[in-house]
Amino acid sequence: LLLSACGDKDQAPRSGFYINGKVQPAAGIKEVSIQELTPNGLIMLDTALLDASGNFVLNAQLPEKTFCVLRFEKGDLVLLVDSNSQLNISLDPANLKNYSVSGSKENEELKELYLLNDSFMRQSQAINARFQGINADNITDAQQEAVSQAFDSLQQAHQKAIKALAGSMTNSMVPYFATTFLLPEPDLPFLEAIDNTLYPKFQNSKY
């Protein structure tokens, strides 16, 4: 389904979720899509052309609340959507972490989780850059130990921070995104604790 943001005003309203978005600046971006994020991969839901001002509308039905990937030529964002969602989103392709979303407390929480995870990804890149000049063939034991300690320490801090934030969200599906996609390493007791808290509220969730 190809849906223009400047669709026919006489067209009958569709049921399902609506995402009203604005990409600015929109140079080089012609369309966006939204895809359902499942444990088995992505499923296309809708695509939309941007109008001259960078506006778009996405609309589709979902059988349950689910995580979806908003995709365009210069990046991706994850949203939590169900068929009753009415979301407004604005984004700058050159600075995705400053996107704004309204109409859903859970999507505000998801952004908080995204920003936390992004901060650790940037720290990992900084460690890589710091040790980039070391020749792998000539690395000393001390240098190897320093590299290992730096990454191990960061991973432990990352794990602890994601667990703390996700564990504080008790009336939201957002922790399922953390346990399914963001934890640096599996943590079965934490997964069970999250599931015990959320399962009574989201029994039909695929996550």
PDB file of C-alpha atoms in Angstrom:
ATOM      1  CA  LEU A   1       0.000   0.000   0.000  1.00  0.00           C
ATOM      2  CA  LEU A   2       1.451   3.329  -1.063  1.00  0.00           C
ATOM      3  CA  LEU A   3      -0.058   6.159   0.927  1.00  0.00           C
ATOM      4  CA  SER A   4       0.698   9.786   0.152  1.00  0.00           C
ATOM      5  CA  ALA A   5       0.756  12.243   3.013  1.00  0.00           C
ATOM      6  CA  CYS A   6      -1.395  14.514   0.849  1.00  0.00           C
ATOM      7  CA  GLY A   7      -4.054  11.902   0.167  1.00  0.00           C
ATOM      8  CA  ASP A   8      -7.546  12.425  -1.196  1.00  0.00           C
ATOM      9  CA  LYS A   9      -9.586  14.272   1.449  1.00  0.00           C
ATOM     10  CA  ASP A  10     -12.733  12.551   0.223  1.00  0.00           C
ATOM     11  CA  GLN A  11     -11.289   9.120   0.898  1.00  0.00           C
ATOM     12  CA  ALA A  12     -13.031   7.242   3.726  1.00  0.00           C
ATOM     13  CA  PRO A  13     -10.983   7.198   6.949  1.00  0.00           C
ATOM     14  CA  ARG A  14      -9.054   3.982   7.492  1.00  0.00           C
ATOM     15  CA  SER A  15      -9.086   2.068  10.757  1.00  0.00           C
ATOM     16  CA  GLY A  16      -5.882   1.130  12.540  1.00  0.00           C
ATOM     17  CA  PHE A  17      -2.971   3.197  13.737  1.00  0.00           C
ATOM     18  CA  TYR A  18      -2.026   6.596  12.326  1.00  0.00           C
ATOM     19  CA  ILE A  19       1.480   8.005  12.436  1.00  0.00           C
ATOM     20  CA  ASN A  20       1.713  11.614  11.348  1.00  0.00           C
ATOM     21  CA  GLY A  21       5.333  12.484  10.757  1.00  0.00           C
ATOM     22  CA  LYS A  22       7.607  15.239   9.571  1.00  0.00           C
ATOM     23  CA  VAL A  23      11.165  14.799   8.285  1.00  0.00           C
ATOM     24  CA  GLN A  24      13.163  18.020   8.326  1.00  0.00           C
ATOM     25  CA  PRO A  25      15.385  18.574   6.474  1.00  0.00           C
ATOM     26  CA  ALA A  26      14.030  16.067   3.986  1.00  0.00           C
ATOM     27  CA  ALA A  27      16.606  16.499   1.202  1.00  0.00           C
ATOM     28  CA  GLY A  28      17.290  13.174  -0.469  1.00  0.00           C
ATOM     29  CA  ILE A  29      14.428  11.368   1.279  1.00  0.00           C
ATOM     30  CA  LYS A  30      11.433  10.421  -0.843  1.00  0.00           C
ATOM     31  CA  GLU A  31       9.533   7.894   1.260  1.00  0.00           C
ATOM     32  CA  VAL A  32       9.290   6.193   4.625  1.00  0.00           C
ATOM     33  CA  SER A  33       7.993   2.784   5.605  1.00  0.00           C
ATOM     34  CA  ILE A  34       6.924   1.046   8.777  1.00  0.00           C
ATOM     35  CA  GLN A  35       7.667  -2.610   9.390  1.00  0.00           C
ATOM     36  CA  GLU A  36       6.579  -4.892  12.191  1.00  0.00           C
ATOM     37  CA  LEU A  37       9.505  -6.190  14.234  1.00  0.00           C
ATOM     38  CA  THR A  38       9.018  -9.876  15.018  1.00  0.00           C
ATOM     39  CA  PRO A  39      11.365 -12.514  16.472  1.00  0.00           C
ATOM     40  CA  ASN A  40      11.540 -13.944  12.940  1.00  0.00           C
ATOM     41  CA  GLY A  41      12.253 -10.712  11.070  1.00  0.00           C
ATOM     42  CA  LEU A  42      10.512  -7.649   9.650  1.00  0.00           C
ATOM     43  CA  ILE A  43       7.024  -7.555   8.077  1.00  0.00           C
ATOM     44  CA  MET A  44       6.065  -4.595   5.883  1.00  0.00           C
ATOM     45  CA  LEU A  45       2.980  -2.698   7.079  1.00  0.00           C
ATOM     46  CA  ASP A  46       2.848   0.525   5.049  1.00  0.00           C
ATOM     47  CA  THR A  47       4.891   3.002   3.025  1.00  0.00           C
ATOM     48  CA  ALA A  48       4.319   6.700   2.452  1.00  0.00           C
ATOM     49  CA  LEU A  49       5.656   9.378   0.118  1.00  0.00           C
ATOM     50  CA  LEU A  50       6.866  12.593   1.702  1.00  0.00           C
ATOM     51  CA  ASP A  51       5.169  15.748   0.519  1.00  0.00           C
ATOM     52  CA  ALA A  52       7.089  18.891  -0.420  1.00  0.00           C
ATOM     53  CA  SER A  53       7.358  19.903   3.244  1.00  0.00           C
ATOM     54  CA  GLY A  54       8.585  16.514   4.447  1.00  0.00           C
ATOM     55  CA  ASN A  55       5.258  15.381   5.921  1.00  0.00           C
ATOM     56  CA  PHE A  56       3.975  11.817   5.771  1.00  0.00           C
ATOM     57  CA  VAL A  57       1.185   9.605   7.120  1.00  0.00           C
ATOM     58  CA  LEU A  58       1.425   5.889   7.857  1.00  0.00           C
ATOM     59  CA  ASN A  59      -1.627   3.729   8.540  1.00  0.00           C
ATOM     60  CA  ALA A  60      -2.159  -0.014   9.038  1.00  0.00           C
ATOM     61  CA  GLN A  61      -3.820  -2.602  11.249  1.00  0.00           C
ATOM     62  CA  LEU A  62      -2.044  -4.671  13.892  1.00  0.00           C
ATOM     63  CA  PRO A  63      -3.472  -7.645  15.795  1.00  0.00           C
ATOM     64  CA  GLU A  64      -1.609  -6.667  18.961  1.00  0.00           C
ATOM     65  CA  LYS A  65       0.682  -4.016  20.376  1.00  0.00           C
ATOM     66  CA  THR A  66       4.043  -4.508  18.726  1.00  0.00           C
ATOM     67  CA  PHE A  67       7.425  -2.928  18.109  1.00  0.00           C
ATOM     68  CA  CYS A  68       7.762  -1.466  14.626  1.00  0.00           C
ATOM     69  CA  VAL A  69      10.684  -0.029  12.701  1.00  0.00           C
ATOM     70  CA  LEU A  70      10.192   3.310  10.983  1.00  0.00           C
ATOM     71  CA  ARG A  71      12.583   3.154   8.009  1.00  0.00           C
ATOM     72  CA  PHE A  72      13.832   5.713   5.534  1.00  0.00           C
ATOM     73  CA  GLU A  73      16.898   6.207   3.412  1.00  0.00           C
ATOM     74  CA  LYS A  74      19.065   7.670   6.171  1.00  0.00           C
ATOM     75  CA  GLY A  75      18.145   5.679   9.259  1.00  0.00           C
ATOM     76  CA  ASP A  76      15.699   3.697  11.374  1.00  0.00           C
ATOM     77  CA  LEU A  77      13.662   4.323  14.514  1.00  0.00           C
ATOM     78  CA  VAL A  78      11.754   1.862  16.686  1.00  0.00           C
ATOM     79  CA  LEU A  79       8.207   2.668  17.800  1.00  0.00           C
ATOM     80  CA  LEU A  80       5.668   0.784  19.909  1.00  0.00           C
ATOM     81  CA  VAL A  81       2.377   0.689  18.014  1.00  0.00           C
ATOM     82  CA  ASP A  82      -1.069  -0.883  18.146  1.00  0.00           C
ATOM     83  CA  SER A  83      -4.193  -0.347  16.058  1.00  0.00           C
ATOM     84  CA  ASN A  84      -5.358   2.457  18.364  1.00  0.00           C
ATOM     85  CA  SER A  85      -2.128   4.441  18.187  1.00  0.00           C
ATOM     86  CA  GLN A  86      -2.282   8.073  17.104  1.00  0.00           C
ATOM     87  CA  LEU A  87       1.327   9.237  17.044  1.00  0.00           C
ATOM     88  CA  ASN A  88       3.028  12.432  15.970  1.00  0.00           C
ATOM     89  CA  ILE A  89       6.715  12.214  15.205  1.00  0.00           C
ATOM     90  CA  SER A  90       9.291  14.660  13.928  1.00  0.00           C
ATOM     91  CA  LEU A  91      12.883  13.870  13.118  1.00  0.00           C
ATOM     92  CA  ASP A  92      16.077  15.242  11.674  1.00  0.00           C
ATOM     93  CA  PRO A  93      17.837  12.537   9.610  1.00  0.00           C
ATOM     94  CA  ALA A  94      21.224  13.993  10.542  1.00  0.00           C
ATOM     95  CA  ASN A  95      20.496  13.791  14.274  1.00  0.00           C
ATOM     96  CA  LEU A  96      18.110  10.914  14.884  1.00  0.00           C
ATOM     97  CA  LYS A  97      18.585  10.807  18.642  1.00  0.00           C
ATOM     98  CA  ASN A  98      16.785  14.148  18.910  1.00  0.00           C
ATOM     99  CA  TYR A  99      13.568  12.848  17.349  1.00  0.00           C
ATOM    100  CA  SER A 100      10.347  13.740  19.145  1.00  0.00           C
ATOM    101  CA  VAL A 101       7.251  11.582  19.513  1.00  0.00           C
ATOM    102  CA  SER A 102       3.941  12.412  21.167  1.00  0.00           C
ATOM    103  CA  GLY A 103       0.734  10.503  21.769  1.00  0.00           C
ATOM    104  CA  SER A 104       2.248   7.608  23.736  1.00  0.00           C
ATOM    105  CA  LYS A 105       4.005   7.434  27.105  1.00  0.00           C
ATOM    106  CA  GLU A 106       5.504   4.078  26.111  1.00  0.00           C
ATOM    107  CA  ASN A 107       7.166   5.634  23.076  1.00  0.00           C
ATOM    108  CA  GLU A 108       8.651   8.303  25.304  1.00  0.00           C
ATOM    109  CA  GLU A 109      10.048   5.489  27.472  1.00  0.00           C
ATOM    110  CA  LEU A 110      11.316   3.715  24.367  1.00  0.00           C
ATOM    111  CA  LYS A 111      13.186   6.867  23.362  1.00  0.00           C
ATOM    112  CA  GLU A 112      14.741   7.029  26.835  1.00  0.00           C
ATOM    113  CA  LEU A 113      15.922   3.439  26.407  1.00  0.00           C
ATOM    114  CA  TYR A 114      17.187   4.205  22.897  1.00  0.00           C
ATOM    115  CA  LEU A 115      19.228   7.170  24.137  1.00  0.00           C
ATOM    116  CA  LEU A 116      20.719   5.118  26.965  1.00  0.00           C
ATOM    117  CA  ASN A 117      21.731   2.325  24.608  1.00  0.00           C
ATOM    118  CA  ASP A 118      23.099   4.836  22.097  1.00  0.00           C
ATOM    119  CA  SER A 119      25.340   6.360  24.775  1.00  0.00           C
ATOM    120  CA  PHE A 120      26.973   2.974  25.353  1.00  0.00           C
ATOM    121  CA  MET A 121      27.348   2.355  21.626  1.00  0.00           C
ATOM    122  CA  ARG A 122      29.226   5.647  21.393  1.00  0.00           C
ATOM    123  CA  GLN A 123      31.468   4.680  24.306  1.00  0.00           C
ATOM    124  CA  SER A 124      32.240   1.386  22.562  1.00  0.00           C
ATOM    125  CA  GLN A 125      33.183   3.286  19.403  1.00  0.00           C
ATOM    126  CA  ALA A 126      35.460   5.530  21.479  1.00  0.00           C
ATOM    127  CA  ILE A 127      37.253   2.487  22.904  1.00  0.00           C
ATOM    128  CA  ASN A 128      37.669   1.114  19.400  1.00  0.00           C
ATOM    129  CA  ALA A 129      39.129   4.420  18.266  1.00  0.00           C
ATOM    130  CA  ARG A 130      41.522   4.510  21.240  1.00  0.00           C
ATOM    131  CA  PHE A 131      43.006   1.115  20.413  1.00  0.00           C
ATOM    132  CA  GLN A 132      42.709   1.377  16.652  1.00  0.00           C
ATOM    133  CA  GLY A 133      46.394   2.102  16.142  1.00  0.00           C
ATOM    134  CA  ILE A 134      47.550  -1.119  17.790  1.00  0.00           C
ATOM    135  CA  ASN A 135      48.862  -3.652  15.301  1.00  0.00           C
ATOM    136  CA  ALA A 136      47.096  -6.967  16.019  1.00  0.00           C
ATOM    137  CA  ASP A 137      50.273  -8.879  15.078  1.00  0.00           C
ATOM    138  CA  ASN A 138      52.409  -6.948  17.551  1.00  0.00           C
ATOM    139  CA  ILE A 139      50.004  -6.370  20.427  1.00  0.00           C
ATOM    140  CA  THR A 140      51.576  -6.937  23.844  1.00  0.00           C
ATOM    141  CA  ASP A 141      49.961  -8.861  26.681  1.00  0.00           C
ATOM    142  CA  ALA A 142      49.526  -5.620  28.602  1.00  0.00           C
ATOM    143  CA  GLN A 143      47.789  -3.954  25.661  1.00  0.00           C
ATOM    144  CA  GLN A 144      45.549  -6.987  25.138  1.00  0.00           C
ATOM    145  CA  GLU A 145      44.627  -6.919  28.815  1.00  0.00           C
ATOM    146  CA  ALA A 146      43.843  -3.202  28.636  1.00  0.00           C
ATOM    147  CA  VAL A 147      41.569  -3.710  25.633  1.00  0.00           C
ATOM    148  CA  SER A 148      39.762  -6.608  27.294  1.00  0.00           C
ATOM    149  CA  GLN A 149      39.303  -4.738  30.565  1.00  0.00           C
ATOM    150  CA  ALA A 150      37.958  -1.656  28.805  1.00  0.00           C
ATOM    151  CA  PHE A 151      35.343  -3.597  26.863  1.00  0.00           C
ATOM    152  CA  ASP A 152      34.422  -5.883  29.782  1.00  0.00           C
ATOM    153  CA  SER A 153      33.926  -2.910  32.084  1.00  0.00           C
ATOM    154  CA  LEU A 154      31.781  -1.121  29.521  1.00  0.00           C
ATOM    155  CA  GLN A 155      29.661  -4.223  28.878  1.00  0.00           C
ATOM    156  CA  GLN A 156      29.020  -4.696  32.588  1.00  0.00           C
ATOM    157  CA  ALA A 157      28.000  -1.057  32.958  1.00  0.00           C
ATOM    158  CA  HIS A 158      25.798  -1.333  29.848  1.00  0.00           C
ATOM    159  CA  GLN A 159      24.086  -4.454  31.187  1.00  0.00           C
ATOM    160  CA  LYS A 160      23.495  -2.861  34.587  1.00  0.00           C
ATOM    161  CA  ALA A 161      22.102   0.384  33.123  1.00  0.00           C
ATOM    162  CA  ILE A 162      19.703  -1.341  30.695  1.00  0.00           C
ATOM    163  CA  LYS A 163      18.428  -3.631  33.451  1.00  0.00           C
ATOM    164  CA  ALA A 164      17.913  -0.720  35.854  1.00  0.00           C
ATOM    165  CA  LEU A 165      15.956   1.371  33.361  1.00  0.00           C
ATOM    166  CA  ALA A 166      13.908  -1.499  31.945  1.00  0.00           C
ATOM    167  CA  GLY A 167      13.176  -2.802  35.424  1.00  0.00           C
ATOM    168  CA  SER A 168      11.743   0.559  36.460  1.00  0.00           C
ATOM    169  CA  MET A 169       9.086   0.433  33.704  1.00  0.00           C
ATOM    170  CA  THR A 170       6.391  -1.683  35.330  1.00  0.00           C
ATOM    171  CA  ASN A 171       3.298  -0.815  33.283  1.00  0.00           C
ATOM    172  CA  SER A 172       4.803  -0.837  29.805  1.00  0.00           C
ATOM    173  CA  MET A 173       5.834  -3.262  27.075  1.00  0.00           C
ATOM    174  CA  VAL A 174       9.095  -1.382  26.550  1.00  0.00           C
ATOM    175  CA  PRO A 175      11.122  -3.719  28.841  1.00  0.00           C
ATOM    176  CA  TYR A 176      10.410  -6.512  26.350  1.00  0.00           C
ATOM    177  CA  PHE A 177      12.418  -4.559  23.769  1.00  0.00           C
ATOM    178  CA  ALA A 178      15.321  -4.348  26.196  1.00  0.00           C
ATOM    179  CA  THR A 179      15.279  -8.051  27.062  1.00  0.00           C
ATOM    180  CA  THR A 180      14.811  -9.166  23.439  1.00  0.00           C
ATOM    181  CA  PHE A 181      17.172  -6.802  21.618  1.00  0.00           C
ATOM    182  CA  LEU A 182      19.391  -4.682  23.880  1.00  0.00           C
ATOM    183  CA  LEU A 183      20.985  -6.688  26.690  1.00  0.00           C
ATOM    184  CA  PRO A 184      24.684  -7.204  25.894  1.00  0.00           C
ATOM    185  CA  GLU A 185      24.449 -10.735  27.287  1.00  0.00           C
ATOM    186  CA  PRO A 186      21.542 -13.010  28.318  1.00  0.00           C
ATOM    187  CA  ASP A 187      20.342 -12.756  31.921  1.00  0.00           C
ATOM    188  CA  LEU A 188      17.776 -15.474  32.587  1.00  0.00           C
ATOM    189  CA  PRO A 189      16.741 -14.376  36.111  1.00  0.00           C
ATOM    190  CA  PHE A 190      16.139 -10.841  34.833  1.00  0.00           C
ATOM    191  CA  LEU A 191      14.195 -12.117  31.813  1.00  0.00           C
ATOM    192  CA  GLU A 192      12.004 -14.207  34.098  1.00  0.00           C
ATOM    193  CA  ALA A 193      11.426 -11.273  36.450  1.00  0.00           C
ATOM    194  CA  ILE A 194      10.363  -9.020  33.574  1.00  0.00           C
ATOM    195  CA  ASP A 195       8.103 -11.710  32.121  1.00  0.00           C
ATOM    196  CA  ASN A 196       6.488 -12.399  35.493  1.00  0.00           C
ATOM    197  CA  THR A 197       5.678  -8.704  35.794  1.00  0.00           C
ATOM    198  CA  LEU A 198       4.481  -8.095  32.246  1.00  0.00           C
ATOM    199  CA  TYR A 199       2.866 -11.367  31.173  1.00  0.00           C
ATOM    200  CA  PRO A 200      -0.410 -10.795  33.086  1.00  0.00           C
ATOM    201  CA  LYS A 201      -0.784  -7.469  31.244  1.00  0.00           C
ATOM    202  CA  PHE A 202       0.427  -8.529  27.786  1.00  0.00           C
ATOM    203  CA  GLN A 203      -0.464 -12.210  27.537  1.00  0.00           C
ATOM    204  CA  ASN A 204      -0.683 -12.184  23.751  1.00  0.00           C
ATOM    205  CA  SER A 205       2.679 -10.532  23.147  1.00  0.00           C
ATOM    206  CA  LYS A 206       5.020 -12.257  20.696  1.00  0.00           C
ATOM    207  CA  TYR A 207       8.000 -11.014  22.701  1.00  0.00           C
TER     208      TYR A 207
END
